[in-house]
């Protein structure tokens, strides 16, 4: 379900499903991690090319783990045809087949591991074990042995971070302009690099998603760049084949998300375009977030179609693409041009354009500024409304920070 941000307060306090833990609310940006791992190379392009195992390296409290389980189950056995086959098996008295995919959910904290277990019992019931099983692991992912997870083909890595992207967090600005805050961010970045490199050491893993809810370059682009650089040096030294080396891929399921990474810390512009960023204080209607997709070089360009899910009335429904899905719509959405519809066949005897030239013209048109649409809103009013909203968000964040600092100061005086 996709709900407006304004509904979260009411749902958290009033809705029985949310309060009991049977329904989980997630910020839109937090949904990107599991979505990119499952569908980053396109619909139907599952890790391993079929049923395989996954690792959620820093799983508690389990929101992303349960989301990944739902996506994996949907990809493996979510169609009406599959459900019909299950009904036939049940009528014939046949038992459900053995689980085809297992998600190993690591958590080293005892208290958080208990929360993870409870949430998985609520959200991943036994009845779905025939498609996907979640196995909580009370342990440190950094101490895991890749040889014990030979069937794992994908790793979700969302490690501890500064949380600087959380819009309503009082600590959002706490790491800025402060030596202690700078040291904290660098310490987190060192840990993030270490755990990412460990994930890269799993020989059978084909894709890794590394994400944070931070807006700092040190925890995002710098970690990605250093990991790629050190991996390339190690691969060269060990003689690893080109196809088995790690590289960045732009997630197909988020191809219309406009905000991208930054060409800093040694990353090229092309690499930065593969990275996804969100900024809640700059109009994204989400918390600040960062997502990167690592794949083996042999998988680049092998993804499936993006895919559009449509309702029975023909209205496009969210399917991970974040773009209008009606091909007949006059609004082509971000990355499209409403004036650039497929040309109708020319009448008999009419001169036809040379296909290469037409293609070149279309590409040039796609690169130009699209200009106003027929029914575009007044840009000045939209800009004022947006700036007013952003100013309110900044003011809320600053006020929370001030309250926190005052509370800390009061505690110190006591």
CSV table of C-alpha atoms in Angstrom, one decimal:
chain,number,residue,atom,x,y,z
A,1,UNK,CA,0.0,0.0,0.0
A,2,UNK,CA,1.2,3.5,-0.8
A,3,UNK,CA,-0.1,6.1,1.7
A,4,UNK,CA,0.5,9.9,2.1
A,5,UNK,CA,3.1,11.0,4.7
A,6,UNK,CA,0.5,12.8,6.7
A,7,UNK,CA,-1.2,9.5,7.6
A,8,UNK,CA,1.7,8.0,9.6
A,9,UNK,CA,0.9,9.8,12.9
A,10,UNK,CA,-2.7,8.7,12.9
A,11,UNK,CA,-1.8,5.1,11.8
A,12,UNK,CA,0.8,4.7,14.5
A,13,UNK,CA,-1.5,5.8,17.2
A,14,UNK,CA,-4.9,4.5,16.1
A,15,UNK,CA,-4.6,1.6,13.6
A,16,UNK,CA,-4.7,-1.8,15.3
A,17,UNK,CA,-2.7,-3.6,12.6
A,18,UNK,CA,0.2,-1.0,12.9
A,19,UNK,CA,0.1,-1.0,16.7
A,20,UNK,CA,0.2,-4.8,16.9
A,21,UNK,CA,3.1,-4.9,14.5
A,22,UNK,CA,1.2,-6.9,11.8
A,23,UNK,CA,1.5,-4.0,9.4
A,24,UNK,CA,4.8,-2.0,9.0
A,25,UNK,CA,5.1,1.6,8.0
A,26,UNK,CA,8.1,2.6,6.0
A,27,UNK,CA,9.3,5.8,4.5
A,28,UNK,CA,9.3,5.5,0.7
A,29,UNK,CA,13.1,5.9,0.5
A,30,UNK,CA,13.5,3.0,3.0
A,31,UNK,CA,11.7,0.7,0.6
A,32,UNK,CA,14.4,1.3,-2.1
A,33,UNK,CA,16.9,-1.1,-0.6
A,34,UNK,CA,14.9,-4.3,-0.9
A,35,UNK,CA,13.3,-3.2,-4.1
A,36,UNK,CA,16.7,-2.6,-5.8
A,37,UNK,CA,18.1,-5.9,-4.5
A,38,UNK,CA,15.1,-7.9,-5.9
A,39,UNK,CA,14.4,-5.9,-9.1
A,40,UNK,CA,17.4,-3.7,-9.7
A,41,UNK,CA,18.2,-5.5,-13.0
A,42,UNK,CA,14.5,-5.6,-14.0
A,43,UNK,CA,11.4,-7.6,-13.5
A,44,UNK,CA,12.1,-11.3,-13.8
A,45,UNK,CA,15.8,-10.8,-13.5
A,46,UNK,CA,16.1,-12.4,-10.0
A,47,UNK,CA,19.5,-12.9,-8.4
A,48,UNK,CA,21.0,-16.2,-9.5
A,49,UNK,CA,18.5,-16.5,-12.3
A,50,UNK,CA,16.0,-18.4,-10.1
A,51,UNK,CA,15.5,-19.6,-6.6
A,52,UNK,CA,18.5,-18.8,-4.4
A,53,UNK,CA,19.3,-17.5,-0.9
A,54,UNK,CA,19.8,-14.0,0.4
A,55,UNK,CA,21.5,-12.3,3.4
A,56,UNK,CA,20.3,-9.2,5.2
A,57,UNK,CA,23.6,-8.3,7.0
A,58,UNK,CA,22.2,-5.8,9.5
A,59,UNK,CA,18.6,-6.9,9.8
A,60,UNK,CA,16.9,-5.7,13.0
A,61,UNK,CA,14.2,-4.6,13.5
A,62,UNK,CA,13.3,-6.4,10.3
A,63,UNK,CA,11.4,-3.9,8.2
A,64,UNK,CA,13.6,-4.3,5.1
A,65,UNK,CA,13.9,-8.1,5.7
A,66,UNK,CA,10.1,-8.6,5.6
A,67,UNK,CA,9.9,-6.3,2.6
A,68,UNK,CA,12.5,-8.4,0.8
A,69,UNK,CA,10.7,-11.6,1.7
A,70,UNK,CA,7.5,-10.3,0.2
A,71,UNK,CA,9.3,-9.2,-3.0
A,72,UNK,CA,11.1,-12.6,-3.4
A,73,UNK,CA,7.8,-14.5,-2.8
A,74,UNK,CA,6.0,-12.3,-5.3
A,75,UNK,CA,8.7,-13.0,-7.9
A,76,UNK,CA,8.8,-16.7,-7.2
A,77,UNK,CA,5.2,-17.6,-6.6
A,78,UNK,CA,2.9,-14.6,-6.6
A,79,UNK,CA,1.0,-15.0,-9.8
A,80,UNK,CA,-2.6,-16.2,-10.1
A,81,UNK,CA,-1.3,-19.2,-12.1
A,82,UNK,CA,0.9,-20.2,-9.2
A,83,UNK,CA,-1.9,-19.8,-6.7
A,84,UNK,CA,-4.1,-22.0,-8.8
A,85,UNK,CA,-1.4,-24.7,-8.9
A,86,UNK,CA,-1.1,-24.5,-5.1
A,87,UNK,CA,-4.9,-25.0,-4.8
A,88,UNK,CA,-4.8,-28.0,-7.0
A,89,UNK,CA,-2.0,-29.5,-5.0
A,90,UNK,CA,-3.9,-29.0,-1.8
A,91,UNK,CA,-7.0,-30.7,-3.3
A,92,UNK,CA,-4.9,-33.6,-4.3
A,93,UNK,CA,-3.6,-33.9,-0.8
A,94,UNK,CA,0.0,-33.1,-1.8
A,95,UNK,CA,2.2,-31.3,0.7
A,96,UNK,CA,3.8,-27.9,-0.1
A,97,UNK,CA,7.2,-28.1,-1.6
A,98,UNK,CA,10.3,-27.4,0.4
A,99,UNK,CA,11.3,-23.7,0.8
A,100,UNK,CA,13.1,-22.5,-2.3
A,101,UNK,CA,14.7,-19.4,-0.9
A,102,UNK,CA,16.1,-18.6,2.5
A,103,UNK,CA,16.9,-15.1,3.8
A,104,UNK,CA,19.5,-15.2,6.5
A,105,UNK,CA,18.9,-12.2,8.7
A,106,UNK,CA,21.9,-11.2,10.9
A,107,UNK,CA,21.8,-9.3,14.1
A,108,UNK,CA,24.5,-9.2,16.7
A,109,UNK,CA,22.7,-7.3,19.5
A,110,UNK,CA,20.7,-9.7,21.8
A,111,UNK,CA,17.9,-7.1,22.4
A,112,UNK,CA,17.5,-6.2,18.8
A,113,UNK,CA,17.7,-9.9,17.8
A,114,UNK,CA,14.7,-10.6,20.0
A,115,UNK,CA,12.8,-7.9,18.3
A,116,UNK,CA,13.8,-9.3,14.9
A,117,UNK,CA,12.6,-12.7,15.8
A,118,UNK,CA,9.2,-11.5,17.0
A,119,UNK,CA,8.7,-9.4,13.9
A,120,UNK,CA,9.5,-12.2,11.6
A,121,UNK,CA,7.1,-14.5,13.4
A,122,UNK,CA,4.4,-11.9,12.8
A,123,UNK,CA,5.2,-10.9,9.2
A,124,UNK,CA,6.6,-14.1,7.7
A,125,UNK,CA,4.1,-16.8,8.8
A,126,UNK,CA,4.9,-20.5,8.5
A,127,UNK,CA,2.4,-20.9,5.7
A,128,UNK,CA,4.6,-18.9,3.3
A,129,UNK,CA,7.7,-21.1,4.1
A,130,UNK,CA,7.1,-23.0,0.9
A,131,UNK,CA,8.3,-20.0,-1.1
A,132,UNK,CA,10.5,-18.0,1.2
A,133,UNK,CA,11.9,-18.7,4.7
A,134,UNK,CA,13.5,-16.1,6.9
A,135,UNK,CA,16.1,-17.5,9.3
A,136,UNK,CA,17.3,-15.0,12.0
A,137,UNK,CA,21.0,-15.4,12.8
A,138,UNK,CA,22.2,-14.1,16.2
A,139,UNK,CA,25.7,-13.2,15.2
A,140,UNK,CA,28.0,-10.6,13.6
A,141,UNK,CA,27.9,-10.6,9.8
A,142,UNK,CA,31.6,-9.6,9.8
A,143,UNK,CA,32.4,-12.9,11.4
A,144,UNK,CA,30.4,-15.0,8.9
A,145,UNK,CA,32.2,-17.5,6.7
A,146,UNK,CA,31.3,-17.2,3.0
A,147,UNK,CA,31.9,-20.9,2.6
A,148,UNK,CA,28.8,-21.6,4.8
A,149,UNK,CA,26.5,-19.7,2.4
A,150,UNK,CA,27.3,-21.2,-1.0
A,151,UNK,CA,23.7,-20.7,-2.2
A,152,UNK,CA,23.6,-17.0,-1.3
A,153,UNK,CA,23.5,-14.8,-4.5
A,154,UNK,CA,22.5,-11.4,-3.1
A,155,UNK,CA,23.2,-9.4,0.0
A,156,UNK,CA,21.3,-6.5,1.5
A,157,UNK,CA,23.6,-4.2,3.4
A,158,UNK,CA,22.1,-1.3,5.4
A,159,UNK,CA,24.6,-0.8,8.2
A,160,UNK,CA,24.6,1.6,11.1
A,161,UNK,CA,25.0,5.2,10.0
A,162,UNK,CA,24.8,8.8,11.3
A,163,UNK,CA,21.0,9.0,10.4
A,164,UNK,CA,21.7,12.5,9.1
A,165,UNK,CA,19.1,12.0,6.4
A,166,UNK,CA,16.1,11.5,8.8
A,167,UNK,CA,14.2,14.8,8.3
A,168,UNK,CA,12.6,14.9,11.8
A,169,UNK,CA,15.7,13.7,13.7
A,170,UNK,CA,17.1,16.2,16.2
A,171,UNK,CA,20.6,14.9,15.3
A,172,UNK,CA,20.3,15.8,11.6
A,173,UNK,CA,22.7,18.7,11.9
A,174,UNK,CA,24.6,17.5,14.9
A,175,UNK,CA,27.6,16.2,12.9
A,176,UNK,CA,28.1,19.4,10.9
A,177,UNK,CA,30.9,21.8,11.9
A,178,UNK,CA,32.0,19.8,14.9
A,179,UNK,CA,35.2,17.9,15.4
A,180,UNK,CA,33.4,15.2,17.5
A,181,UNK,CA,30.7,14.9,14.8
A,182,UNK,CA,33.3,14.6,12.1
A,183,UNK,CA,35.2,11.9,13.9
A,184,UNK,CA,31.9,10.0,14.5
A,185,UNK,CA,31.0,10.1,10.8
A,186,UNK,CA,34.5,9.0,9.8
A,187,UNK,CA,34.4,6.1,12.3
A,188,UNK,CA,31.0,5.0,10.9
A,189,UNK,CA,32.4,5.2,7.3
A,190,UNK,CA,35.4,3.0,8.3
A,191,UNK,CA,32.9,0.4,9.6
A,192,UNK,CA,30.7,0.7,6.6
A,193,UNK,CA,33.7,0.1,4.2
A,194,UNK,CA,34.8,-2.9,6.2
A,195,UNK,CA,31.4,-4.6,6.1
A,196,UNK,CA,30.9,-3.8,2.4
A,197,UNK,CA,34.3,-5.3,1.5
A,198,UNK,CA,33.3,-8.5,3.5
A,199,UNK,CA,30.1,-8.7,1.5
A,200,UNK,CA,32.2,-8.5,-1.7
A,201,UNK,CA,34.3,-11.4,-0.5
A,202,UNK,CA,31.4,-13.9,-0.9
A,203,UNK,CA,32.4,-15.7,-4.1
A,204,UNK,CA,29.0,-16.8,-5.3
A,205,UNK,CA,27.2,-13.5,-4.6
A,206,UNK,CA,26.2,-11.7,-7.7
A,207,UNK,CA,24.7,-8.5,-6.4
A,208,UNK,CA,24.9,-6.3,-3.3
A,209,UNK,CA,22.8,-3.3,-2.2
A,210,UNK,CA,24.6,-0.9,0.0
A,211,UNK,CA,22.4,1.8,1.5
A,212,UNK,CA,22.3,4.4,4.3
A,213,UNK,CA,19.9,7.0,5.7
A,214,UNK,CA,22.8,9.5,5.7
A,215,UNK,CA,23.3,12.5,3.5
A,216,UNK,CA,27.1,12.7,4.1
A,217,UNK,CA,29.4,12.0,1.2
A,218,UNK,CA,31.8,10.2,3.6
A,219,UNK,CA,29.3,7.5,4.3
A,220,UNK,CA,28.0,7.2,0.8
A,221,UNK,CA,30.0,8.0,-2.3
A,222,UNK,CA,33.4,7.8,-0.5
A,223,UNK,CA,32.6,4.3,0.8
A,224,UNK,CA,31.5,3.2,-2.6
A,225,UNK,CA,34.5,4.7,-4.3
A,226,UNK,CA,37.0,3.2,-1.9
A,227,UNK,CA,35.4,-0.2,-2.0
A,228,UNK,CA,35.6,-0.3,-5.8
A,229,UNK,CA,39.2,0.9,-5.8
A,230,UNK,CA,40.4,-1.6,-3.3
A,231,UNK,CA,38.5,-4.4,-4.9
A,232,UNK,CA,40.0,-3.6,-8.3
A,233,UNK,CA,43.5,-3.6,-6.9
A,234,UNK,CA,42.9,-6.9,-5.1
A,235,UNK,CA,41.3,-8.5,-8.2
A,236,UNK,CA,44.2,-7.4,-10.4
A,237,UNK,CA,46.6,-8.9,-7.9
A,238,UNK,CA,44.7,-12.2,-7.7
A,239,UNK,CA,44.0,-12.4,-11.4
A,240,UNK,CA,40.2,-12.4,-11.0
A,241,UNK,CA,38.5,-12.6,-14.4
A,242,UNK,CA,36.8,-9.4,-15.6
A,243,UNK,CA,33.3,-10.9,-15.5
A,244,UNK,CA,33.6,-11.7,-11.8
A,245,UNK,CA,34.7,-8.2,-10.8
A,246,UNK,CA,32.4,-5.8,-9.0
A,247,UNK,CA,31.0,-2.7,-10.7
A,248,UNK,CA,28.1,-0.3,-10.2
A,249,UNK,CA,24.7,-0.7,-12.0
A,250,UNK,CA,21.9,1.8,-12.3
A,251,UNK,CA,18.8,0.2,-10.8
A,252,UNK,CA,16.2,-0.4,-13.6
A,253,UNK,CA,13.3,-0.2,-11.1
A,254,UNK,CA,14.4,3.4,-10.2
A,255,UNK,CA,15.4,4.6,-13.6
A,256,UNK,CA,13.0,7.6,-13.4
A,257,UNK,CA,14.2,8.8,-10.0
A,258,UNK,CA,15.9,12.0,-10.8
A,259,UNK,CA,18.2,12.7,-7.8
A,260,UNK,CA,21.4,10.9,-8.3
A,261,UNK,CA,24.8,10.5,-6.6
A,262,UNK,CA,27.7,13.0,-6.6
A,263,UNK,CA,30.9,12.7,-8.7
A,264,UNK,CA,33.1,13.0,-5.6
A,265,UNK,CA,35.8,10.9,-3.9
A,266,UNK,CA,37.1,9.7,-7.2
A,267,UNK,CA,33.8,8.6,-8.8
A,268,UNK,CA,33.1,9.4,-12.4
A,269,UNK,CA,30.0,11.2,-13.6
A,270,UNK,CA,28.8,7.8,-15.1
A,271,UNK,CA,29.3,6.0,-11.8
A,272,UNK,CA,27.6,8.8,-9.9
A,273,UNK,CA,24.5,8.4,-12.2
A,274,UNK,CA,24.2,4.8,-11.0
A,275,UNK,CA,23.8,6.0,-7.4
A,276,UNK,CA,20.4,7.0,-6.0
A,277,UNK,CA,19.9,9.8,-3.5
A,278,UNK,CA,16.9,11.2,-1.7
A,279,UNK,CA,16.7,14.5,0.2
A,280,UNK,CA,13.6,15.3,2.2
A,281,UNK,CA,14.6,19.0,2.6
A,282,UNK,CA,14.8,19.5,-1.1
A,283,UNK,CA,11.4,18.4,-2.3
A,284,UNK,CA,11.7,14.6,-2.4
A,285,UNK,CA,8.9,14.0,0.1
A,286,UNK,CA,11.0,11.3,1.8
A,287,UNK,CA,13.8,11.1,4.4
A,288,UNK,CA,17.3,11.5,3.2
A,289,UNK,CA,18.6,8.2,1.8
A,290,UNK,CA,21.4,6.7,-0.4
A,291,UNK,CA,21.3,3.5,-2.4
A,292,UNK,CA,23.9,1.8,-4.5
A,293,UNK,CA,23.8,-1.5,-6.5
A,294,UNK,CA,26.9,-3.5,-7.0
A,295,UNK,CA,26.8,-6.4,-9.6
A,296,UNK,CA,29.3,-8.7,-11.2
A,297,UNK,CA,30.5,-7.2,-14.5
A,298,UNK,CA,29.1,-10.2,-16.5
A,299,UNK,CA,25.6,-9.1,-15.4
A,300,UNK,CA,25.8,-5.6,-16.8
A,301,UNK,CA,23.2,-5.1,-19.5
A,302,UNK,CA,21.5,-8.5,-18.9
A,303,UNK,CA,18.5,-7.1,-17.0
A,304,UNK,CA,14.8,-7.7,-17.8
A,305,UNK,CA,12.1,-5.1,-18.5
A,306,UNK,CA,11.1,-2.5,-16.0
A,307,UNK,CA,7.5,-3.7,-16.1
A,308,UNK,CA,4.3,-1.8,-15.3
A,309,UNK,CA,1.6,-3.2,-13.0
A,310,UNK,CA,-1.9,-2.1,-14.0
A,311,UNK,CA,-5.2,-2.3,-12.2
A,312,UNK,CA,-8.3,-3.8,-13.8
A,313,UNK,CA,-9.5,-0.3,-14.8
A,314,UNK,CA,-6.3,0.4,-16.6
A,315,UNK,CA,-4.9,2.8,-14.1
A,316,UNK,CA,-1.2,2.4,-13.5
A,317,UNK,CA,-0.3,1.0,-10.1
A,318,UNK,CA,3.1,1.5,-8.3
A,319,UNK,CA,5.5,-1.3,-9.4
A,320,UNK,CA,8.8,0.2,-8.4
A,321,UNK,CA,9.1,2.3,-11.4
A,322,UNK,CA,8.1,5.7,-10.0
A,323,UNK,CA,6.8,6.9,-13.3
A,324,UNK,CA,3.3,7.0,-15.0
A,325,UNK,CA,2.7,3.6,-16.7
A,326,UNK,CA,-0.1,4.4,-19.1
A,327,UNK,CA,1.5,4.3,-22.6
A,328,UNK,CA,-1.4,6.3,-24.0
A,329,UNK,CA,-1.2,9.0,-21.4
A,330,UNK,CA,-0.4,12.6,-22.6
A,331,UNK,CA,1.9,13.0,-19.6
A,332,UNK,CA,5.0,10.9,-20.2
A,333,UNK,CA,6.3,11.8,-16.8
A,334,UNK,CA,9.9,12.3,-15.7
A,335,UNK,CA,12.3,11.3,-18.3
A,336,UNK,CA,9.6,11.4,-21.0
A,337,UNK,CA,8.3,13.9,-23.4
A,338,UNK,CA,4.6,14.4,-23.9
A,339,UNK,CA,5.2,15.9,-27.4
A,340,UNK,CA,7.4,13.0,-28.5
A,341,UNK,CA,4.8,10.4,-29.3
A,342,UNK,CA,5.4,7.6,-31.7
A,343,UNK,CA,4.9,9.0,-35.2
A,344,UNK,CA,1.9,7.7,-37.2
A,345,UNK,CA,2.7,5.9,-40.4
A,346,UNK,CA,3.1,8.3,-43.3
A,347,UNK,CA,0.4,8.2,-46.1
A,348,UNK,CA,1.2,6.4,-49.3
A,349,UNK,CA,3.7,8.2,-51.4
A,350,UNK,CA,4.8,10.4,-48.6
A,351,UNK,CA,8.6,10.8,-48.0
A,352,UNK,CA,9.8,8.7,-45.1
A,353,UNK,CA,12.5,9.8,-42.7
A,354,UNK,CA,15.7,7.8,-42.6
A,355,UNK,CA,15.4,5.6,-39.4
A,356,UNK,CA,18.9,6.5,-38.1
A,357,UNK,CA,18.3,10.2,-38.6
A,358,UNK,CA,15.0,10.0,-36.9
A,359,UNK,CA,16.5,8.1,-34.0
A,360,UNK,CA,19.2,10.7,-33.7
A,361,UNK,CA,16.6,13.5,-33.7
A,362,UNK,CA,14.6,11.7,-31.0
A,363,UNK,CA,17.7,11.3,-28.8
A,364,UNK,CA,18.5,14.9,-29.2
A,365,UNK,CA,15.0,15.9,-28.3
A,366,UNK,CA,15.1,13.7,-25.2
A,367,UNK,CA,18.2,15.6,-24.0
A,368,UNK,CA,16.7,19.0,-24.4
A,369,UNK,CA,14.7,20.8,-21.8
A,370,UNK,CA,11.1,19.6,-22.3
A,371,UNK,CA,9.5,23.0,-21.8
A,372,UNK,CA,6.0,23.6,-20.3
A,373,UNK,CA,3.2,21.1,-20.8
A,374,UNK,CA,-0.2,22.1,-22.2
A,375,UNK,CA,-1.8,22.3,-18.7
A,376,UNK,CA,1.3,23.1,-16.7
A,377,UNK,CA,0.8,24.8,-13.3
A,378,UNK,CA,2.0,28.3,-12.7
A,379,UNK,CA,5.8,27.8,-11.9
A,380,UNK,CA,6.0,30.8,-9.6
A,381,UNK,CA,3.2,29.5,-7.4
A,382,UNK,CA,4.7,25.9,-7.4
A,383,UNK,CA,8.1,27.3,-6.4
A,384,UNK,CA,6.6,29.4,-3.6
A,385,UNK,CA,4.6,26.5,-2.3
A,386,UNK,CA,7.7,24.2,-2.4
A,387,UNK,CA,9.9,26.8,-0.7
A,388,UNK,CA,7.4,27.4,2.1
A,389,UNK,CA,7.1,23.6,2.7
A,390,UNK,CA,10.9,23.2,2.8
A,391,UNK,CA,11.3,26.1,5.2
A,392,UNK,CA,8.8,24.6,7.5
A,393,UNK,CA,10.7,21.3,7.5
A,394,UNK,CA,14.0,23.0,8.2
A,395,UNK,CA,12.4,25.0,11.0
A,396,UNK,CA,11.0,21.8,12.6
A,397,UNK,CA,14.4,20.0,12.4
A,398,UNK,CA,16.2,23.0,13.9
A,399,UNK,CA,13.7,23.3,16.7
A,400,UNK,CA,14.1,19.7,17.6
A,401,UNK,CA,17.9,20.1,17.6
A,402,UNK,CA,17.7,23.1,19.9
A,403,UNK,CA,15.4,21.2,22.3
A,404,UNK,CA,17.9,18.2,22.3
A,405,UNK,CA,20.9,20.5,23.0
A,406,UNK,CA,19.0,22.3,25.7
A,407,UNK,CA,18.1,19.0,27.3
A,408,UNK,CA,21.7,17.8,27.2
A,409,UNK,CA,22.9,21.1,28.7
A,410,UNK,CA,20.3,20.8,31.5
A,411,UNK,CA,21.5,17.3,32.2
A,412,UNK,CA,25.1,18.4,32.4
A,413,UNK,CA,24.3,21.2,34.8
A,414,UNK,CA,22.5,18.7,37.0
